Amino acid sequence: MTRTVQVRACANVALVKYWGKSAGDGNRPATGSLSIGLEDLVTRTEVGIIDAAEDDVAINGQTSGDAVARVRLFLEEVRRTHHLDDHFRVRSVNDFPTGAGLASSASGFAALALGLNRVAALGLIPEDIARLARRGSGSAARSVYGGFVELVNDTDPFARQLAPAAHWPLAVVVAVTSEQAKSVSSSEGMKRTALTSSFYDTWLATHPADMDTARSAIAARDFAALAEVSEQSCLKMHATMMTSHPAILYWNGATMEVIQAISAMRRVGIPAFFTIDAGPQVKIVCSPESADQVAGEVAGIAGVSRLIRTRLGGEPQVSETP
Ligand code: PMV
């Protein structure tokens, strides 16, 4: 092996969601999206160039399975689009459940894109690294940065940082309600939703206004406005999924219990709101001062198997051993 690059990249959670792709190739989201980086949900990836006829990939110690197959396809695509002959050794480990709606593909493909850019000397600027990561997973484009990040719905969508985490140091409590991998993958779910949900057109039509509202709320650090638009975007996304044929239901009973608990807390003035991705886990965004109270309340709900607490952050790190 010639050189090895180590990357630390973090998961992110979208406050304004993306769900649905544009036609054609390049894995282009049909909408923009806006996320926050999660400092303590980390993927560590090592990428090296090897003198071999094929790539050598292991994810969480596994050398086969869906996640490994996706990485292999991604490496093929990178070779094709960047005219490379190299093969790669990839070792990637997540310190949180994989494929369970905790954005492991986001941090995973962001780490890989950052590592490949360095090890294969692609010389890409951050927006182009984000475009590369997007080809692996739409949400991965956002994990190329930390803090508050927007995926811009361009002809070749890219991500950019809206503000660093220090702009508004919020806290996040993740209520894990199942450690199982999700039953319907995001890609399959998005296809089904676009083809069969009668709510899908409304989802697309109302999305740009949600992006504007969220951008303004972040600029003004307006918690109530960010809470309102984030919960709306999450519930709209799940409503379009649920109205697909066959229905896509990622929630379990505990997911709903946590939603109710957070709504009740906000009604009495506690700054906390929920968001949920393609899985049953609930991510609660709150002020650092209210995080203990939120965690205490949610930990008592039957079906919440564990909590992951983190602050905003997620600035990736790339280092190299000669
Ligand atoms: O990154 P993908 O293609 O697996 O899609 C993720 C979609 C959601 O997590 C549900 C929403 C989002 O914007 O992250």
mmCIF file of C-alpha atoms and ligand atoms in Angstrom:
data_model
loop_
_atom_site.group_PDB
_atom_site.id
_atom_site.type_symbol
_atom_site.label_atom_id
_atom_site.label_comp_id
_atom_site.label_asym_id
_atom_site.label_seq_id
_atom_site.Cartn_x
_atom_site.Cartn_y
_atom_site.Cartn_z
ATOM 1 C CA MET A 1 0.000 0.000 0.000
ATOM 2 C CA THR A 2 1.380 3.391 -0.945
ATOM 3 C CA ARG A 3 -0.325 5.869 1.325
ATOM 4 C CA THR A 4 -3.062 5.675 3.906
ATOM 5 C CA VAL A 5 -5.463 8.422 4.839
ATOM 6 C CA GLN A 6 -7.573 8.446 8.001
ATOM 7 C CA VAL A 7 -10.848 10.315 8.067
ATOM 8 C CA ARG A 8 -13.219 11.097 10.884
ATOM 9 C CA ALA A 9 -16.653 12.206 9.647
ATOM 10 C CA CYS A 10 -19.869 12.641 11.590
ATOM 11 C CA ALA A 11 -23.508 11.858 10.976
ATOM 12 C CA ASN A 12 -25.876 14.715 10.398
ATOM 13 C CA VAL A 13 -29.588 15.084 10.914
ATOM 14 C CA ALA A 14 -31.751 16.998 8.469
ATOM 15 C CA LEU A 15 -34.098 19.596 9.907
ATOM 16 C CA VAL A 16 -35.557 20.252 6.457
ATOM 17 C CA LYS A 17 -35.620 16.800 4.918
ATOM 18 C CA TYR A 18 -34.853 15.425 1.511
ATOM 19 C CA TRP A 19 -36.987 12.550 0.245
ATOM 20 C CA GLY A 20 -37.137 11.823 -3.479
ATOM 21 C CA LYS A 21 -34.644 11.943 -6.338
ATOM 22 C CA SER A 22 -34.537 13.681 -9.704
ATOM 23 C CA ALA A 23 -34.718 11.482 -12.799
ATOM 24 C CA GLY A 24 -31.457 10.446 -14.449
ATOM 25 C CA ASP A 25 -28.188 9.404 -12.915
ATOM 26 C CA GLY A 26 -25.798 11.014 -10.464
ATOM 27 C CA ASN A 27 -28.062 10.382 -7.441
ATOM 28 C CA ARG A 28 -29.564 13.881 -7.480
ATOM 29 C CA PRO A 29 -31.991 14.766 -4.682
ATOM 30 C CA ALA A 30 -35.274 16.270 -5.939
ATOM 31 C CA THR A 31 -35.167 18.942 -3.220
ATOM 32 C CA GLY A 32 -32.641 20.820 -1.159
ATOM 33 C CA SER A 33 -32.203 19.991 2.523
ATOM 34 C CA LEU A 34 -30.767 21.534 5.648
ATOM 35 C CA SER A 35 -28.987 19.723 8.455
ATOM 36 C CA ILE A 36 -26.946 19.938 11.626
ATOM 37 C CA GLY A 37 -23.750 17.932 12.197
ATOM 38 C CA LEU A 38 -23.696 15.538 15.174
ATOM 39 C CA GLU A 39 -20.330 15.652 16.892
ATOM 40 C CA ASP A 40 -20.455 12.281 18.654
ATOM 41 C CA LEU A 41 -21.923 10.016 15.938
ATOM 42 C CA VAL A 42 -18.690 9.193 14.229
ATOM 43 C CA THR A 43 -17.478 7.122 11.288
ATOM 44 C CA ARG A 44 -13.732 6.436 11.110
ATOM 45 C CA THR A 45 -12.514 5.420 7.691
ATOM 46 C CA GLU A 46 -9.077 4.486 6.465
ATOM 47 C CA VAL A 47 -8.453 4.628 2.705
ATOM 48 C CA GLY A 48 -5.328 3.432 0.921
ATOM 49 C CA ILE A 49 -4.301 2.709 -2.653
ATOM 50 C CA ILE A 50 -3.384 -0.955 -3.142
ATOM 51 C CA ASP A 51 -1.527 -2.836 -5.795
ATOM 52 C CA ALA A 52 -4.387 -5.244 -6.545
ATOM 53 C CA ALA A 53 -6.937 -5.994 -9.255
ATOM 54 C CA GLU A 54 -9.904 -5.298 -7.017
ATOM 55 C CA ASP A 55 -10.916 -3.195 -4.054
ATOM 56 C CA ASP A 56 -10.610 -4.537 -0.526
ATOM 57 C CA VAL A 57 -13.522 -3.231 1.539
ATOM 58 C CA ALA A 58 -14.602 -3.891 5.121
ATOM 59 C CA ILE A 59 -17.323 -2.031 6.997
ATOM 60 C CA ASN A 60 -17.613 -2.678 10.713
ATOM 61 C CA GLY A 61 -15.444 -5.751 10.111
ATOM 62 C CA GLN A 62 -17.762 -7.184 7.398
ATOM 63 C CA THR A 63 -16.397 -7.825 3.895
ATOM 64 C CA SER A 64 -19.754 -8.645 2.270
ATOM 65 C CA GLY A 65 -23.364 -7.473 2.469
ATOM 66 C CA ASP A 66 -25.364 -4.497 1.147
ATOM 67 C CA ALA A 67 -23.237 -1.741 2.680
ATOM 68 C CA VAL A 68 -20.021 -3.230 1.255
ATOM 69 C CA ALA A 69 -21.658 -3.719 -2.172
ATOM 70 C CA ARG A 70 -22.693 -0.050 -2.182
ATOM 71 C CA VAL A 71 -19.148 1.049 -1.427
ATOM 72 C CA ARG A 72 -17.780 -1.175 -4.185
ATOM 73 C CA LEU A 73 -20.188 0.371 -6.721
ATOM 74 C CA PHE A 74 -19.227 3.818 -5.505
ATOM 75 C CA LEU A 75 -15.512 3.097 -5.981
ATOM 76 C CA GLU A 76 -16.250 1.875 -9.532
ATOM 77 C CA GLU A 77 -18.080 5.103 -10.240
ATOM 78 C CA VAL A 78 -15.255 7.227 -8.829
ATOM 79 C CA ARG A 79 -12.754 5.381 -11.024
ATOM 80 C CA ARG A 80 -14.963 5.972 -14.061
ATOM 81 C CA THR A 81 -15.770 9.646 -13.419
ATOM 82 C CA HIS A 82 -12.220 10.580 -12.374
ATOM 83 C CA HIS A 83 -10.411 8.386 -14.913
ATOM 84 C CA LEU A 84 -8.471 6.429 -12.275
ATOM 85 C CA ASP A 85 -6.928 2.976 -12.518
ATOM 86 C CA ASP A 86 -6.231 2.625 -8.790
ATOM 87 C CA HIS A 87 -7.834 0.116 -6.466
ATOM 88 C CA PHE A 88 -8.461 0.907 -2.848
ATOM 89 C CA ARG A 89 -8.363 -0.641 0.591
ATOM 90 C CA VAL A 90 -11.211 0.758 2.688
ATOM 91 C CA ARG A 91 -11.736 0.075 6.389
ATOM 92 C CA SER A 92 -14.690 1.857 7.917
ATOM 93 C CA VAL A 93 -16.171 1.651 11.403
ATOM 94 C CA ASN A 94 -19.242 3.383 12.819
ATOM 95 C CA ASP A 95 -19.554 3.935 16.532
ATOM 96 C CA PHE A 96 -23.377 3.881 16.284
ATOM 97 C CA PRO A 97 -25.989 1.471 14.766
ATOM 98 C CA THR A 98 -25.653 1.067 10.991
ATOM 99 C CA GLY A 99 -28.645 1.364 8.615
ATOM 100 C CA ALA A 100 -31.161 2.139 11.330
ATOM 101 C CA GLY A 101 -32.056 5.718 10.456
ATOM 102 C CA LEU A 102 -28.992 7.173 12.175
ATOM 103 C CA ALA A 103 -27.374 8.420 8.962
ATOM 104 C CA SER A 104 -24.513 5.918 8.860
ATOM 105 C CA SER A 105 -24.467 6.234 5.063
ATOM 106 C CA ALA A 106 -24.044 10.008 5.407
ATOM 107 C CA SER A 107 -20.936 9.907 7.573
ATOM 108 C CA GLY A 108 -19.679 6.800 5.751
ATOM 109 C CA PHE A 109 -19.777 8.211 2.217
ATOM 110 C CA ALA A 110 -18.597 11.645 3.361
ATOM 111 C CA ALA A 111 -15.572 10.010 5.000
ATOM 112 C CA LEU A 112 -14.919 7.961 1.889
ATOM 113 C CA ALA A 113 -15.187 10.945 -0.475
ATOM 114 C CA LEU A 114 -12.850 12.996 1.739
ATOM 115 C CA GLY A 115 -10.394 10.096 1.965
ATOM 116 C CA LEU A 116 -10.411 9.395 -1.782
ATOM 117 C CA ASN A 117 -9.918 13.054 -2.587
ATOM 118 C CA ARG A 118 -6.754 13.060 -0.474
ATOM 119 C CA VAL A 119 -5.329 9.618 -1.222
ATOM 120 C CA ALA A 120 -5.930 9.752 -4.985
ATOM 121 C CA ALA A 121 -4.947 13.452 -5.120
ATOM 122 C CA LEU A 122 -8.189 14.430 -6.858
ATOM 123 C CA GLY A 123 -7.713 18.072 -5.825
ATOM 124 C CA LEU A 124 -11.430 18.736 -5.329
ATOM 125 C CA ILE A 125 -12.801 21.821 -3.588
ATOM 126 C CA PRO A 126 -15.264 21.113 -0.720
ATOM 127 C CA GLU A 127 -18.360 21.639 -2.905
ATOM 128 C CA ASP A 128 -17.052 19.032 -5.338
ATOM 129 C CA ILE A 129 -16.195 16.616 -2.504
ATOM 130 C CA ALA A 130 -19.821 17.076 -1.423
ATOM 131 C CA ARG A 131 -20.965 16.287 -4.990
ATOM 132 C CA LEU A 132 -18.818 13.150 -4.907
ATOM 133 C CA ALA A 133 -20.200 12.062 -1.509
ATOM 134 C CA ARG A 134 -23.739 12.681 -2.817
ATOM 135 C CA ARG A 135 -23.251 9.976 -5.439
ATOM 136 C CA GLY A 136 -22.946 7.496 -2.561
ATOM 137 C CA SER A 137 -25.793 8.903 -0.470
ATOM 138 C CA GLY A 138 -27.739 12.163 -0.793
ATOM 139 C CA SER A 139 -27.356 13.071 2.868
ATOM 140 C CA ALA A 140 -23.595 12.376 2.731
ATOM 141 C CA ALA A 141 -22.986 15.619 0.837
ATOM 142 C CA ARG A 142 -23.914 17.454 4.047
ATOM 143 C CA SER A 143 -21.467 15.505 6.279
ATOM 144 C CA VAL A 144 -18.544 16.972 4.313
ATOM 145 C CA TYR A 145 -18.999 19.996 6.617
ATOM 146 C CA GLY A 146 -19.839 20.497 10.276
ATOM 147 C CA GLY A 147 -22.416 22.810 11.825
ATOM 148 C CA PHE A 148 -25.448 24.051 9.887
ATOM 149 C CA VAL A 149 -25.303 22.788 6.313
ATOM 150 C CA GLU A 150 -27.500 23.244 3.252
ATOM 151 C CA LEU A 151 -27.741 20.915 0.290
ATOM 152 C CA VAL A 152 -28.398 23.223 -2.648
ATOM 153 C CA ASN A 153 -30.817 21.835 -5.218
ATOM 154 C CA ASP A 154 -28.810 22.733 -8.291
ATOM 155 C CA THR A 155 -28.502 20.877 -11.616
ATOM 156 C CA ASP A 156 -25.537 19.138 -9.928
ATOM 157 C CA PRO A 157 -26.531 19.458 -6.246
ATOM 158 C CA PHE A 158 -23.785 20.294 -3.742
ATOM 159 C CA ALA A 159 -23.611 21.228 -0.074
ATOM 160 C CA ARG A 160 -22.307 24.313 1.684
ATOM 161 C CA GLN A 161 -21.977 25.379 5.286
ATOM 162 C CA LEU A 162 -24.496 27.999 6.401
ATOM 163 C CA ALA A 163 -22.905 28.537 9.817
ATOM 164 C CA PRO A 164 -20.398 26.736 12.030
ATOM 165 C CA ALA A 165 -21.715 24.895 15.091
ATOM 166 C CA ALA A 166 -20.477 27.719 17.351
ATOM 167 C CA HIS A 167 -23.075 30.033 15.769
ATOM 168 C CA TRP A 168 -25.788 28.316 17.849
ATOM 169 C CA PRO A 169 -24.535 25.544 20.145
ATOM 170 C CA LEU A 170 -27.643 23.381 20.388
ATOM 171 C CA ALA A 171 -27.745 19.900 21.931
ATOM 172 C CA VAL A 172 -29.193 16.704 20.476
ATOM 173 C CA VAL A 173 -30.585 13.683 22.310
ATOM 174 C CA VAL A 174 -31.192 10.605 20.152
ATOM 175 C CA ALA A 175 -33.809 8.230 21.520
ATOM 176 C CA VAL A 176 -32.962 4.807 20.085
ATOM 177 C CA THR A 177 -36.130 2.709 19.885
ATOM 178 C CA SER A 178 -34.781 -0.154 17.759
ATOM 179 C CA GLU A 179 -31.298 -1.334 16.800
ATOM 180 C CA GLN A 180 -32.591 -3.244 13.756
ATOM 181 C CA ALA A 181 -31.628 -2.146 10.243
ATOM 182 C CA LYS A 182 -34.601 -0.528 8.485
ATOM 183 C CA SER A 183 -36.983 -2.726 6.485
ATOM 184 C CA VAL A 184 -37.147 -0.448 3.408
ATOM 185 C CA SER A 185 -33.951 1.278 2.225
ATOM 186 C CA SER A 186 -34.095 5.041 1.597
ATOM 187 C CA SER A 187 -33.527 4.583 -2.145
ATOM 188 C CA GLU A 188 -36.314 2.036 -2.496
ATOM 189 C CA GLY A 189 -38.597 4.099 -0.232
ATOM 190 C CA MET A 190 -37.994 7.282 -2.230
ATOM 191 C CA LYS A 191 -38.796 5.550 -5.509
ATOM 192 C CA ARG A 192 -41.982 4.086 -4.132
ATOM 193 C CA THR A 193 -43.089 7.385 -2.599
ATOM 194 C CA ALA A 194 -42.517 9.380 -5.806
ATOM 195 C CA LEU A 195 -44.421 6.826 -7.868
ATOM 196 C CA THR A 196 -47.349 6.128 -5.571
ATOM 197 C CA SER A 197 -47.993 8.791 -2.917
ATOM 198 C CA SER A 198 -50.636 11.365 -3.818
ATOM 199 C CA PHE A 199 -48.932 13.703 -1.313
ATOM 200 C CA TYR A 200 -45.590 13.678 -3.149
ATOM 201 C CA ASP A 201 -46.317 16.685 -5.404
ATOM 202 C CA THR A 202 -47.369 18.755 -2.397
ATOM 203 C CA TRP A 203 -44.179 17.706 -0.614
ATOM 204 C CA LEU A 204 -42.108 19.034 -3.527
ATOM 205 C CA ALA A 205 -44.174 22.192 -3.971
ATOM 206 C CA THR A 206 -44.001 23.281 -0.324
ATOM 207 C CA HIS A 207 -40.330 22.401 0.204
ATOM 208 C CA PRO A 208 -38.606 25.641 -0.938
ATOM 209 C CA ALA A 209 -40.626 27.729 1.558
ATOM 210 C CA ASP A 210 -39.519 25.432 4.397
ATOM 211 C CA MET A 211 -35.901 25.918 3.358
ATOM 212 C CA ASP A 212 -36.326 29.720 3.433
ATOM 213 C CA THR A 213 -37.979 29.609 6.860
ATOM 214 C CA ALA A 214 -35.276 27.355 8.312
ATOM 215 C CA ARG A 215 -32.421 29.454 6.883
ATOM 216 C CA SER A 216 -33.917 32.608 8.436
ATOM 217 C CA ALA A 217 -34.573 30.869 11.777
ATOM 218 C CA ILE A 218 -30.948 29.743 11.954
ATOM 219 C CA ALA A 219 -29.600 33.187 11.030
ATOM 220 C CA ALA A 220 -31.774 34.756 13.778
ATOM 221 C CA ARG A 221 -31.281 31.872 16.272
ATOM 222 C CA ASP A 222 -35.083 31.739 16.528
ATOM 223 C CA PHE A 223 -35.740 28.428 18.310
ATOM 224 C CA ALA A 224 -39.548 28.524 18.052
ATOM 225 C CA ALA A 225 -39.420 29.117 14.292
ATOM 226 C CA LEU A 226 -36.823 26.385 13.738
ATOM 227 C CA ALA A 227 -38.833 23.947 15.885
ATOM 228 C CA GLU A 228 -42.025 24.621 13.937
ATOM 229 C CA VAL A 229 -40.529 24.254 10.457
ATOM 230 C CA SER A 230 -38.407 21.213 11.391
ATOM 231 C CA GLU A 231 -41.307 19.257 12.860
ATOM 232 C CA GLN A 232 -43.464 20.249 9.854
ATOM 233 C CA SER A 233 -40.850 19.049 7.390
ATOM 234 C CA CYS A 234 -40.397 15.774 9.269
ATOM 235 C CA LEU A 235 -44.121 15.090 9.536
ATOM 236 C CA LYS A 236 -44.722 16.001 5.883
ATOM 237 C CA MET A 237 -41.961 13.628 4.802
ATOM 238 C CA HIS A 238 -43.383 10.781 6.898
ATOM 239 C CA ALA A 239 -46.919 11.575 5.670
ATOM 240 C CA THR A 240 -45.764 11.135 2.056
ATOM 241 C CA MET A 241 -44.048 7.863 2.987
ATOM 242 C CA MET A 242 -47.076 6.575 4.887
ATOM 243 C CA THR A 243 -49.381 7.331 1.940
ATOM 244 C CA SER A 244 -47.253 5.301 -0.488
ATOM 245 C CA HIS A 245 -48.432 1.900 -1.785
ATOM 246 C CA PRO A 246 -47.488 -0.305 -0.011
ATOM 247 C CA ALA A 247 -47.214 2.112 2.928
ATOM 248 C CA ILE A 248 -43.773 2.845 4.366
ATOM 249 C CA LEU A 249 -44.051 2.937 8.149
ATOM 250 C CA TYR A 250 -40.737 3.476 9.890
ATOM 251 C CA TRP A 251 -42.150 4.382 13.303
ATOM 252 C CA ASN A 252 -42.856 2.038 16.181
ATOM 253 C CA GLY A 253 -44.942 2.666 19.288
ATOM 254 C CA ALA A 254 -42.057 4.221 21.205
ATOM 255 C CA THR A 255 -41.405 6.653 18.331
ATOM 256 C CA MET A 256 -44.909 8.047 18.837
ATOM 257 C CA GLU A 257 -44.550 8.127 22.635
ATOM 258 C CA VAL A 258 -41.395 10.232 22.302
ATOM 259 C CA ILE A 259 -43.113 12.627 19.862
ATOM 260 C CA GLN A 260 -45.948 13.115 22.366
ATOM 261 C CA ALA A 261 -43.544 13.661 25.254
ATOM 262 C CA ILE A 262 -41.548 16.293 23.346
ATOM 263 C CA SER A 263 -44.708 18.092 22.225
ATOM 264 C CA ALA A 264 -45.886 18.194 25.848
ATOM 265 C CA MET A 265 -42.513 19.561 26.998
ATOM 266 C CA ARG A 266 -42.607 22.332 24.407
ATOM 267 C CA ARG A 267 -46.132 23.290 25.435
ATOM 268 C CA VAL A 268 -44.791 24.106 28.901
ATOM 269 C CA GLY A 269 -41.945 26.174 27.486
ATOM 270 C CA ILE A 270 -39.041 23.713 27.285
ATOM 271 C CA PRO A 271 -37.057 24.434 24.105
ATOM 272 C CA ALA A 272 -37.031 21.004 22.439
ATOM 273 C CA PHE A 273 -38.295 19.637 19.141
ATOM 274 C CA PHE A 274 -38.202 16.270 17.396
ATOM 275 C CA THR A 275 -37.144 15.022 13.993
ATOM 276 C CA ILE A 276 -37.135 11.481 12.568
ATOM 277 C CA ASP A 277 -35.422 10.045 9.498
ATOM 278 C CA ALA A 278 -35.945 6.770 7.645
ATOM 279 C CA GLY A 279 -36.154 4.713 10.811
ATOM 280 C CA PRO A 280 -37.807 4.660 14.237
ATOM 281 C CA GLN A 281 -35.225 6.688 16.188
ATOM 282 C CA VAL A 282 -36.221 10.150 17.394
ATOM 283 C CA LYS A 283 -33.651 12.935 17.365
ATOM 284 C CA ILE A 284 -34.497 15.679 19.812
ATOM 285 C CA VAL A 285 -32.904 19.076 19.294
ATOM 286 C CA CYS A 286 -32.847 21.228 22.417
ATOM 287 C CA SER A 287 -30.955 23.929 24.248
ATOM 288 C CA PRO A 288 -27.897 22.611 26.151
ATOM 289 C CA GLU A 289 -29.573 23.766 29.400
ATOM 290 C CA SER A 290 -32.645 21.597 28.801
ATOM 291 C CA ALA A 291 -30.767 18.483 27.590
ATOM 292 C CA ASP A 292 -30.699 16.764 31.039
ATOM 293 C CA GLN A 293 -34.401 17.271 31.510
ATOM 294 C CA VAL A 294 -35.191 16.059 27.972
ATOM 295 C CA ALA A 295 -32.978 12.990 28.423
ATOM 296 C CA GLY A 296 -34.531 12.184 31.815
ATOM 297 C CA GLU A 297 -38.060 12.429 30.459
ATOM 298 C CA VAL A 298 -37.402 10.360 27.324
ATOM 299 C CA ALA A 299 -35.333 7.683 29.128
ATOM 300 C CA GLY A 300 -38.446 6.787 31.128
ATOM 301 C CA ILE A 301 -40.481 5.872 28.035
ATOM 302 C CA ALA A 302 -40.958 2.114 27.571
ATOM 303 C CA GLY A 303 -39.356 1.033 24.304
ATOM 304 C CA VAL A 304 -36.539 3.584 24.399
ATOM 305 C CA SER A 305 -33.582 1.220 24.587
ATOM 306 C CA ARG A 306 -30.883 3.837 24.940
ATOM 307 C CA LEU A 307 -30.045 7.491 24.506
ATOM 308 C CA ILE A 308 -27.170 9.002 22.565
ATOM 309 C CA ARG A 309 -26.364 12.544 23.597
ATOM 310 C CA THR A 310 -24.336 14.888 21.474
ATOM 311 C CA ARG A 311 -23.697 18.485 20.718
ATOM 312 C CA LEU A 312 -23.620 20.125 17.322
ATOM 313 C CA GLY A 313 -20.336 19.846 15.482
ATOM 314 C CA GLY A 314 -19.229 17.304 12.941
ATOM 315 C CA GLU A 315 -16.376 19.155 11.259
ATOM 316 C CA PRO A 316 -14.574 16.308 9.445
ATOM 317 C CA GLN A 317 -10.884 15.599 9.965
ATOM 318 C CA VAL A 318 -8.479 14.102 7.439
ATOM 319 C CA SER A 319 -4.989 12.948 8.401
ATOM 320 C CA GLU A 320 -2.341 10.927 6.659
ATOM 321 C CA THR A 321 0.302 8.374 7.569
ATOM 322 C CA PRO A 322 3.167 8.130 5.100
HETATM 323 O O1 PMV B 1 -28.957 9.833 2.185
HETATM 324 P P1 PMV B 1 -30.065 8.946 1.825
HETATM 325 O O2 PMV B 1 -30.221 8.816 0.357
HETATM 326 O O3 PMV B 1 -30.024 7.635 2.533
HETATM 327 O O4 PMV B 1 -31.439 9.633 2.289
HETATM 328 C C1 PMV B 1 -31.669 10.089 3.596
HETATM 329 C C2 PMV B 1 -33.002 10.705 3.701
HETATM 330 C C3 PMV B 1 -33.399 11.162 5.098
HETATM 331 O O5 PMV B 1 -32.436 10.844 6.055
HETATM 332 C C4 PMV B 1 -34.705 10.490 5.502
HETATM 333 C C5 PMV B 1 -33.641 12.668 5.087
HETATM 334 C C6 PMV B 1 -32.404 13.510 4.999
HETATM 335 O O6 PMV B 1 -32.492 14.593 4.378
HETATM 336 O O7 PMV B 1 -31.364 13.142 5.562
#
